[in-house]
Short mmCIF file of C-alpha atoms in Angstrom, two decimals:
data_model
loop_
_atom_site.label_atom_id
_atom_site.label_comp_id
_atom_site.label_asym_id
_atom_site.label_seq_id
_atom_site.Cartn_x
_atom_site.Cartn_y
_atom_site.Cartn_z
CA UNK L 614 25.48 -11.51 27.92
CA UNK L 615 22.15 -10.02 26.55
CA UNK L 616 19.00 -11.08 28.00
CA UNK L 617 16.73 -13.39 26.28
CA UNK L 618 13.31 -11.56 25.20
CA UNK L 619 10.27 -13.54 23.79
CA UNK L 620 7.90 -12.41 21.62
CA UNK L 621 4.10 -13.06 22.22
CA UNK L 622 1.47 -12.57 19.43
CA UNK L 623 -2.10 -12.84 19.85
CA UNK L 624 -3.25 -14.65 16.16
CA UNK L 625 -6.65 -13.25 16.70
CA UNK L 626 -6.12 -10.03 17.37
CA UNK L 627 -3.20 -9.86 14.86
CA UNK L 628 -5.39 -11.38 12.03
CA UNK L 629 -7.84 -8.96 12.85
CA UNK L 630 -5.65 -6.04 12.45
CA UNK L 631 -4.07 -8.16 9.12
CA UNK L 632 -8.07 -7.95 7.62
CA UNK L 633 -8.72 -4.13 8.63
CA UNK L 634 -5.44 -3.54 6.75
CA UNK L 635 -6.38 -5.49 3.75
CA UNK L 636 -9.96 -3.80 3.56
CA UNK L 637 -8.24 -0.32 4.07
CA UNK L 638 -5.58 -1.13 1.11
CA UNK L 639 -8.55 -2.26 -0.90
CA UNK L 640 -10.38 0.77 -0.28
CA UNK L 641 -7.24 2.94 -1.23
CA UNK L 642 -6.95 0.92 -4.38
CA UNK L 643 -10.39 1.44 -5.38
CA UNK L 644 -10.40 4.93 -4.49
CA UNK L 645 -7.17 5.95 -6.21
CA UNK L 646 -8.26 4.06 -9.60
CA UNK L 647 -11.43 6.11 -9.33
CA UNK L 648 -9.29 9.51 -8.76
CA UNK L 649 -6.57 8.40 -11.32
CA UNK L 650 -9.48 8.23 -14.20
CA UNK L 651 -11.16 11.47 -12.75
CA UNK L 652 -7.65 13.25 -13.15
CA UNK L 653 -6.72 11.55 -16.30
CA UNK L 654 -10.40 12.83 -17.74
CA UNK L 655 -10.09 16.52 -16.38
CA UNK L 656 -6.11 16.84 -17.77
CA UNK L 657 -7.24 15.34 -21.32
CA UNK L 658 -9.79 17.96 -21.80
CA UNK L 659 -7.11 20.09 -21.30
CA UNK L 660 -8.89 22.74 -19.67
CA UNK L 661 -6.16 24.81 -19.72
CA UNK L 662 -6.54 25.61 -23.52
CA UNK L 663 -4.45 24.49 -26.26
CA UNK L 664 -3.10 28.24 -27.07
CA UNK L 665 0.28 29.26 -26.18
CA UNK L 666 0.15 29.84 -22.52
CA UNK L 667 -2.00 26.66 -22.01
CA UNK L 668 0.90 24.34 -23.33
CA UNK L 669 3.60 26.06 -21.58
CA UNK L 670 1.34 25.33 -18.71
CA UNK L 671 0.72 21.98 -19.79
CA UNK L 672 4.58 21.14 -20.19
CA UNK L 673 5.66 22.54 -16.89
CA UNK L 674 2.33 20.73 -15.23
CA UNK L 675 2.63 17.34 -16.94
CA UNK L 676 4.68 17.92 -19.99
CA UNK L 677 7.10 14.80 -18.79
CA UNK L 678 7.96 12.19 -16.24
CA UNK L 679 9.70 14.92 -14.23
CA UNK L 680 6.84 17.16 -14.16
CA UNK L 681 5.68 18.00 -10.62
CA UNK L 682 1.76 16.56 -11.35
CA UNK L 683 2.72 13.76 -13.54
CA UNK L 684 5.40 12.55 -10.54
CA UNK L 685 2.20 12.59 -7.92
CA UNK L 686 0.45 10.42 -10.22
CA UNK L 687 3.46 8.34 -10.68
CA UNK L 688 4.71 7.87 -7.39
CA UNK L 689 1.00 7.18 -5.99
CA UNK L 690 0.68 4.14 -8.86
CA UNK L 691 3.50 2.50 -7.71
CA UNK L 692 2.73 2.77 -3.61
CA UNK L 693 -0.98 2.15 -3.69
CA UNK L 694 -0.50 -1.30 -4.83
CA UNK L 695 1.92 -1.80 -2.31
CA UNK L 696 -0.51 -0.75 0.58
CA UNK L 697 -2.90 -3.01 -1.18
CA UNK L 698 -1.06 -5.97 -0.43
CA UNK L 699 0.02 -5.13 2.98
CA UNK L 700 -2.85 -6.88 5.08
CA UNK L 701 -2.83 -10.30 2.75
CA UNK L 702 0.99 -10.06 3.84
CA UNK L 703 0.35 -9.82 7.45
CA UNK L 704 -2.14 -12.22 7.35
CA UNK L 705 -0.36 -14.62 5.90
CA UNK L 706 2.72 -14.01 8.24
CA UNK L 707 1.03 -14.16 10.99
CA UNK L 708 -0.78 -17.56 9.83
CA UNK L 709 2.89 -19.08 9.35
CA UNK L 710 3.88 -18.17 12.54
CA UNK L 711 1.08 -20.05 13.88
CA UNK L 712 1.40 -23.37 11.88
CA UNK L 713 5.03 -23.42 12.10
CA UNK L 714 4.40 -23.00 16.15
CA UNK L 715 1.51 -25.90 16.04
CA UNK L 716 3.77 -27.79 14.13
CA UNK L 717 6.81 -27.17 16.92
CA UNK L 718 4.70 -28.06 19.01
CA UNK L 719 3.53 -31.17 17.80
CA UNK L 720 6.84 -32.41 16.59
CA UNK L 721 8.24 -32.05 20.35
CA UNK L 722 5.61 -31.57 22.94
CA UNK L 723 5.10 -28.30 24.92
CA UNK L 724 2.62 -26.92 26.92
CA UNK L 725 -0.04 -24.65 26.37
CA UNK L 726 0.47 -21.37 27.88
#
């Protein structure tokens, strides 16, 4: 038979860490929209000239979805939201876990370790 093992959270300390998290994925949010328009700016000056060279450079740089630069760009728009909303997800996890214990609690008595 396997041994029963309880789990112990500490709601302060967890929400804590669940608000650091959600101010870091903000800052990453801002920060990236900031770096996206920067990058977005720079490429449609095309700096690397519009003569033959350039646009070979330009289709093998971000000439398509497959392109190593325009994959970067694409793969960091989809995960930075997703960071973002890390912390708010913690946060409220951890605030379920501690109604739905209150409510345990209150439904059938315990004691308050």
């Amino acid at each position: 038979m396997s041994e029963l093992r309880e789990t112990f959270v500490k709601p302060d300390a967890a929400l804590e860490g669940a608000n650091e998290l959600g101010a870091a994925g903000a800052r990453l949010a801002t920060t990236w929209q900031n770096l996206a328009a920067t990058i977005g700016g720079l490429n449609s000056d095309r700096p690397w000239g519009d003569d033959e060279p350039g646009n070979e450079f330009n289709k093998n740089y971000l000439g398509g979805d497959d392109q190593p630069a325009q994959r970067v760009l694409d793969l960091a728009a989809d995960l930075v939201p997703l960071v973002e909303v890390l912390g708010p997800t913690v946060k409220g996890a951890v605030e379920g876990t501690v109604d739905t214990d209150d409510m345990v609690k209150t439904l059938f008595g315990g004691d308050d370790k």
